[in-house]
Short mmCIF file of C-alpha atoms in Angstrom, two decimals:
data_model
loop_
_atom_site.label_atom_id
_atom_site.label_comp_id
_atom_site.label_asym_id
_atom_site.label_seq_id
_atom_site.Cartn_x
_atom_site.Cartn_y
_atom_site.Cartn_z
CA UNK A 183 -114.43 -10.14 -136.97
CA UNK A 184 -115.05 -6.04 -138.04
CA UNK A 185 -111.37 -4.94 -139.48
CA UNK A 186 -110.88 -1.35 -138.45
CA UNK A 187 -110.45 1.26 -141.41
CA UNK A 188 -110.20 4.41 -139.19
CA UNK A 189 -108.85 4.72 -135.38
CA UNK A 190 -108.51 7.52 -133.05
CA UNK A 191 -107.60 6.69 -129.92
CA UNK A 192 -107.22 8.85 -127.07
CA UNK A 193 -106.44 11.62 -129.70
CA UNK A 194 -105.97 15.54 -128.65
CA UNK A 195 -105.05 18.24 -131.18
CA UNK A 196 -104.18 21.83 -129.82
CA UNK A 197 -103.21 25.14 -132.23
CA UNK A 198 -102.46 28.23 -130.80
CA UNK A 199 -103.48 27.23 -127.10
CA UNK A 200 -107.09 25.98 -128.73
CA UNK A 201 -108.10 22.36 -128.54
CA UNK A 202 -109.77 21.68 -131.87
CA UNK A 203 -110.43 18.24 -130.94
CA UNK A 204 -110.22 17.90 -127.44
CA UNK A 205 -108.72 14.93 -124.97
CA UNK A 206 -109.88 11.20 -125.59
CA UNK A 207 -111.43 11.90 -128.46
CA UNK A 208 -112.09 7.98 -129.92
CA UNK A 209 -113.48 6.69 -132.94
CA UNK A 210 -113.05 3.68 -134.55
CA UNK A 211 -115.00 2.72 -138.17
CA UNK A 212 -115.47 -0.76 -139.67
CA UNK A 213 -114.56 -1.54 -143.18
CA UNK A 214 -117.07 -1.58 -145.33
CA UNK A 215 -119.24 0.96 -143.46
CA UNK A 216 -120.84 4.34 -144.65
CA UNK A 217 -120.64 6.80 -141.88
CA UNK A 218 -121.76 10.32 -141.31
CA UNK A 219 -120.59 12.84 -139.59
CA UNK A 220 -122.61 15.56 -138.21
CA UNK A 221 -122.47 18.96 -136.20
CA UNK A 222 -122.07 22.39 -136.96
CA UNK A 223 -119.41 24.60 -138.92
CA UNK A 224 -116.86 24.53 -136.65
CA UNK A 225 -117.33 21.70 -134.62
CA UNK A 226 -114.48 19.52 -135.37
CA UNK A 227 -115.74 17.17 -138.52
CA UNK A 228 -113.57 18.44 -140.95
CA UNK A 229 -110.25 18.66 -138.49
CA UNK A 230 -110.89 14.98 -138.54
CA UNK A 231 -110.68 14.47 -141.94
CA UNK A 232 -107.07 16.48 -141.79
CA UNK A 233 -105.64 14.30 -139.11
CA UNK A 234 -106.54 10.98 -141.27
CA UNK A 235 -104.79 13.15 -144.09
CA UNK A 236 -101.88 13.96 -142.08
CA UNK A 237 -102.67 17.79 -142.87
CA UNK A 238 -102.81 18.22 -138.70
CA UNK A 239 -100.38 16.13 -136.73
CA UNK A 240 -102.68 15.18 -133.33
CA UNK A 241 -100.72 16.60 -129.68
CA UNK A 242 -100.99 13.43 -128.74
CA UNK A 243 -102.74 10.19 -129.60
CA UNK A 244 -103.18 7.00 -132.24
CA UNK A 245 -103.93 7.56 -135.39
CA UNK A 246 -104.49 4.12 -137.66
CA UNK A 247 -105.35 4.04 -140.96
CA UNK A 248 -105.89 0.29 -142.57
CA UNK A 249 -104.28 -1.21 -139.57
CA UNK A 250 -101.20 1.16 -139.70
CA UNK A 251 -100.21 4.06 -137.38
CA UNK A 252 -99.83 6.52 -139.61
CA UNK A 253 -97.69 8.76 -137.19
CA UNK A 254 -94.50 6.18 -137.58
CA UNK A 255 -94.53 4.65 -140.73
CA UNK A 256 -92.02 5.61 -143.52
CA UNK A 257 -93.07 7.76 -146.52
CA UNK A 258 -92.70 5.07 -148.63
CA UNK A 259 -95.19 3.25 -146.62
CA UNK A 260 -97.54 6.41 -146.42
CA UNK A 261 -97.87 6.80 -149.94
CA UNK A 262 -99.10 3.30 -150.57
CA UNK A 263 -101.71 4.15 -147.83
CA UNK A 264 -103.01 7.16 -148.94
CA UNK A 265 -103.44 5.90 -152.48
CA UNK A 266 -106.46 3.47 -151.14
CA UNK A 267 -108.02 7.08 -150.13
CA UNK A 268 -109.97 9.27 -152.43
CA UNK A 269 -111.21 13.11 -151.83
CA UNK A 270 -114.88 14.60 -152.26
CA UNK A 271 -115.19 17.86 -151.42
CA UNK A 272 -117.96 20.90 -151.88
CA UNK A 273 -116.21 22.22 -154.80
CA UNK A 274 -115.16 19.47 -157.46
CA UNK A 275 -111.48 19.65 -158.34
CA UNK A 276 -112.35 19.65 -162.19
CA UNK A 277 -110.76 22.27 -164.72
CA UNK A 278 -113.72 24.07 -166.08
CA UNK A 279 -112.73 24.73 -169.75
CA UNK A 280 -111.64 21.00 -170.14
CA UNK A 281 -113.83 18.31 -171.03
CA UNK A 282 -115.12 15.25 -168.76
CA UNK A 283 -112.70 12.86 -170.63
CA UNK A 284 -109.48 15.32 -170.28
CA UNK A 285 -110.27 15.99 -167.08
CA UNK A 286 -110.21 12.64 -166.11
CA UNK A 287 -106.71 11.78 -167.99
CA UNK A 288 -105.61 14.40 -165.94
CA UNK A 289 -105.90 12.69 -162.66
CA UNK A 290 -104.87 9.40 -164.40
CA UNK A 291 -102.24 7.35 -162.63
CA UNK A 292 -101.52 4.25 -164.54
CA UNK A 293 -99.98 5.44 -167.44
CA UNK A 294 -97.72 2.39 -169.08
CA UNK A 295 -94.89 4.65 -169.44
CA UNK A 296 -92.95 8.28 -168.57
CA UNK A 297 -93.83 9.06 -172.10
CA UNK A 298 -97.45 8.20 -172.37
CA UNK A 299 -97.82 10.09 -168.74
CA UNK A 300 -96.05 13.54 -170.29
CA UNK A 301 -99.00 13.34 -173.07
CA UNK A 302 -101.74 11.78 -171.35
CA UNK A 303 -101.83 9.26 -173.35
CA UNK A 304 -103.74 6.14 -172.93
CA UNK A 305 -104.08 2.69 -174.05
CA UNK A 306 -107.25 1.19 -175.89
CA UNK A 307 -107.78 -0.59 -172.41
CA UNK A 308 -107.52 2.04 -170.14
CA UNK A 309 -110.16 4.52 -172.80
CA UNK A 310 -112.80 1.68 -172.97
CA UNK A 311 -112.20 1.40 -168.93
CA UNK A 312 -112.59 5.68 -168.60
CA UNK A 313 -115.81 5.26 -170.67
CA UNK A 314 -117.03 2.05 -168.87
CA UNK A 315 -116.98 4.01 -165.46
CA UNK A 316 -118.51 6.94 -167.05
CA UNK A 317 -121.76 4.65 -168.50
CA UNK A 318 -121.69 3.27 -164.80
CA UNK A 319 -122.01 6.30 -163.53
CA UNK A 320 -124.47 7.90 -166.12
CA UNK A 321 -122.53 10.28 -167.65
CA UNK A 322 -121.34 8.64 -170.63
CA UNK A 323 -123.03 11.12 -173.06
CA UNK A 324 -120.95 14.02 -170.92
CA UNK A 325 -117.58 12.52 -171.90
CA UNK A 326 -116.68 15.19 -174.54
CA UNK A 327 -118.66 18.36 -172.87
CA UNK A 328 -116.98 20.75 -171.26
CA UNK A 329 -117.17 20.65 -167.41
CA UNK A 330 -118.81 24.39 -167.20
CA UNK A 331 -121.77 22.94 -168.94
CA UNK A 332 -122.53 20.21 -166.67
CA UNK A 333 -124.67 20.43 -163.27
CA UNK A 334 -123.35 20.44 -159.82
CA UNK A 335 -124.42 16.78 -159.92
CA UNK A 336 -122.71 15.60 -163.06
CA UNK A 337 -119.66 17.13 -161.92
CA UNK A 338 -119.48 15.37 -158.49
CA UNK A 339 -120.27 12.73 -160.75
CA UNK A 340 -116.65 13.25 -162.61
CA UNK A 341 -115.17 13.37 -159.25
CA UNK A 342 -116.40 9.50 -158.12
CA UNK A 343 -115.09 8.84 -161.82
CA UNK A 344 -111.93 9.94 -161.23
CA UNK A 345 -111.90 8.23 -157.89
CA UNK A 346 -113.05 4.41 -159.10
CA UNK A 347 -110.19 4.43 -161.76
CA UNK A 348 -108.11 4.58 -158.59
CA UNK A 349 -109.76 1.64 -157.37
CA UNK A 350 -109.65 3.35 -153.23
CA UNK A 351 -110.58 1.38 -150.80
CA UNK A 352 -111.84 4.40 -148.62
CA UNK A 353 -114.08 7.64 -149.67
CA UNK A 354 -113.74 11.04 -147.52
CA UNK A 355 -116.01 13.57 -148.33
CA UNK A 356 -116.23 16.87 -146.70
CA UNK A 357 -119.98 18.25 -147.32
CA UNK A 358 -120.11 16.79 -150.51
CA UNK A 359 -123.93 18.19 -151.43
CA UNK A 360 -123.68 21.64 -150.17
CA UNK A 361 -124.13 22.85 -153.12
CA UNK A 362 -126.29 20.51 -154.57
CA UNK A 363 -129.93 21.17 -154.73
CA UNK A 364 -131.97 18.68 -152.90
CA UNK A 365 -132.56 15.97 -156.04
CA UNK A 366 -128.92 16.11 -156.65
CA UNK A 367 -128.05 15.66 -153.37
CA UNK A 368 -129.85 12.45 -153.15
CA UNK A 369 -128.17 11.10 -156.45
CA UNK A 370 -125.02 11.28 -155.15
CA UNK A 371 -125.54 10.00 -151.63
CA UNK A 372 -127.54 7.02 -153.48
CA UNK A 373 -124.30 6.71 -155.66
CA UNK A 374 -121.95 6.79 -153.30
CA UNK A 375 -124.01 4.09 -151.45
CA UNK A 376 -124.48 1.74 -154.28
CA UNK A 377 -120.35 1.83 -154.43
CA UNK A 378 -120.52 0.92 -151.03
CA UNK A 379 -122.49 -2.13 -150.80
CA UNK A 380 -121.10 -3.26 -154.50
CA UNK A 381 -117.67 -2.50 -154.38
CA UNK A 382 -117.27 -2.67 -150.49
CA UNK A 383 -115.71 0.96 -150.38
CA UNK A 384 -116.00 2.36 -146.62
CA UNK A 385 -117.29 5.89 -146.95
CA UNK A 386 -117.30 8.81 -144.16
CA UNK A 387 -119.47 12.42 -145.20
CA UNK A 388 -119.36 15.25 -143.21
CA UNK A 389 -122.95 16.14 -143.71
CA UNK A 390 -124.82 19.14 -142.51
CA UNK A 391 -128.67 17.67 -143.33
CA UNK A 392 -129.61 15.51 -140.55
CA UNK A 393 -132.47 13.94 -142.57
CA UNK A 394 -130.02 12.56 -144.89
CA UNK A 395 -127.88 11.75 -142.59
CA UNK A 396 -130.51 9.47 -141.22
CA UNK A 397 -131.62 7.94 -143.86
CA UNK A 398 -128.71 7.06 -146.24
CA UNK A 399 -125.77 6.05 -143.76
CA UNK A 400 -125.12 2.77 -141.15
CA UNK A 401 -123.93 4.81 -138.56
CA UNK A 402 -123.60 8.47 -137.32
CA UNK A 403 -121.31 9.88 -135.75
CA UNK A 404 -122.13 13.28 -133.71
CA UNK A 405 -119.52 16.39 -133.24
CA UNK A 406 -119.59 19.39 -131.31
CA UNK A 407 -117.09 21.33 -129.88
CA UNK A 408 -114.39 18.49 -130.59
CA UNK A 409 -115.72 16.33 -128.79
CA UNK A 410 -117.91 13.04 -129.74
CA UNK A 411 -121.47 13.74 -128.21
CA UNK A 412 -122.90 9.91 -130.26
CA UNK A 413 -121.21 7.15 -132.56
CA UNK A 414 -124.20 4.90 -133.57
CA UNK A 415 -126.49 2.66 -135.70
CA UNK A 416 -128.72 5.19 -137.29
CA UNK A 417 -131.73 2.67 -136.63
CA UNK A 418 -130.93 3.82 -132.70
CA UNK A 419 -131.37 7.61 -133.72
CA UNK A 420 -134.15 9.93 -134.41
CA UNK A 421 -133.81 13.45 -136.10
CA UNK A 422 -135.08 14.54 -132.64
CA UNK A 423 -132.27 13.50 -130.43
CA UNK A 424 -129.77 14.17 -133.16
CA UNK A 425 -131.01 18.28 -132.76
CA UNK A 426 -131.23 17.97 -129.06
CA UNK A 427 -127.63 16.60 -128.84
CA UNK A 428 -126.13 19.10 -131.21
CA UNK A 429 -128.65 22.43 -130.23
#
């Protein structure tokens, strides 16, 4: 039987007297998926992301993430959840004048004590782990260069780093190649795929290019106006209907 990793169900959310995402809106995604989300600026894919995130607070509605509903638990109980969940966004969260390894100390969370975390310091393990993910993810010979220096892709590249030493469970990324030229763009959807089928991590993009959309992901997931036009296999879809639903 699927296990659910993301549920909406009959979810509303209204600012200002303006439904962003309007009534019923439902969506449920399987673990282990890779999903896209698709529509245009303004449509409702990012609001979304900030209701899983608890940024927006839905009118009304269930919201469940990893079997819990994340509008009664404690915030004990929220923290654990959102640790499974890790960020990409257009603009990696990197500091430019820093190198790939510092960066990634940075965002380290498994320091072995209050001391070693006030230094960044690290153990022997937890370097040769750092440098194992970076080799995995072809950047090993980036580790000491300073993050200006790399390319959009090697950056976003940091960013998955960073992520995978969290060991999440779920990936949200919010138009993760719009800034990426087109061969970059494919590297990191092919990336984030490969840590999908190996490691079993459920992914969701928001993703403005429809061809991508169609050929990288399971399923897509259609958005305009806040509402859900299409949640389906991708082998069911054609870039055709995809710009008749969302034109």
């Amino acid at each position: 039987m699927d296990q659910n990793i993301v549920k909406l169900k009959d979810v509303s959310l209204k600012i200002n007297d303006e439904f962003l995402l309007y009534e019923n809106f439902n969506l449920t995604i399987n673990k282990g998926k890779m999903v896209a989300v698709v529509g245009q600026s303004g449509s409702g894919k990012t609001t979304v992301f900030k209701i899983l995130t608890k940024y927006f607070l839905p009118t009304k509605g269930l919201v469940e993430l990893f079997g819990s509903d994340i509008g009664k638990i404690t915030k004990k109980e929220w923290k654990n959840i959102i640790k499974k969940v890790g960020f990409l966004s257009q603009k990696p969260n990197l500091i430019d004048s820093q190198n790939v390894f510092h960066n990634i100390t940075k965002s380290f969370n498994n320091y072995k004590n209050w001391f070693y975390k006030l230094f960044n310091i690290l153990t022997k393990q937890q370097k040769i782990k750092i440098f194992e993910v970076l080799d995995e993810l072809k950047i090993l010979n980036k580790s000491f260069v300073r993050v200006d220096e790399l390319s959009g892709g090697q950056q976003q590249r940091v960013e998955i780093a960073k992520l995978l030493l969290k060991d999440v469970e779920l990936i949200l990324a919010d138009e993760p190649t719009s800034n990426l030229d087109f061969k970059n763009s494919n590297d990191v959807l092919d990336l984030l795929r490969k840590l999908n089928q190996e490691k079993n991590i459920s992914v969701i993009v928001n993703i403005h290019d429809l061809n991508l959309a169609l050929e990288k992901f399971d399923e897509i997931i259609a958005i305009k106006n806040g509402k859900i036009l299409v949640h389906e296999d991708t082998k069911k879809l054609d870039l055709w209907k995809l710009k008749k639903l969302l034109d």
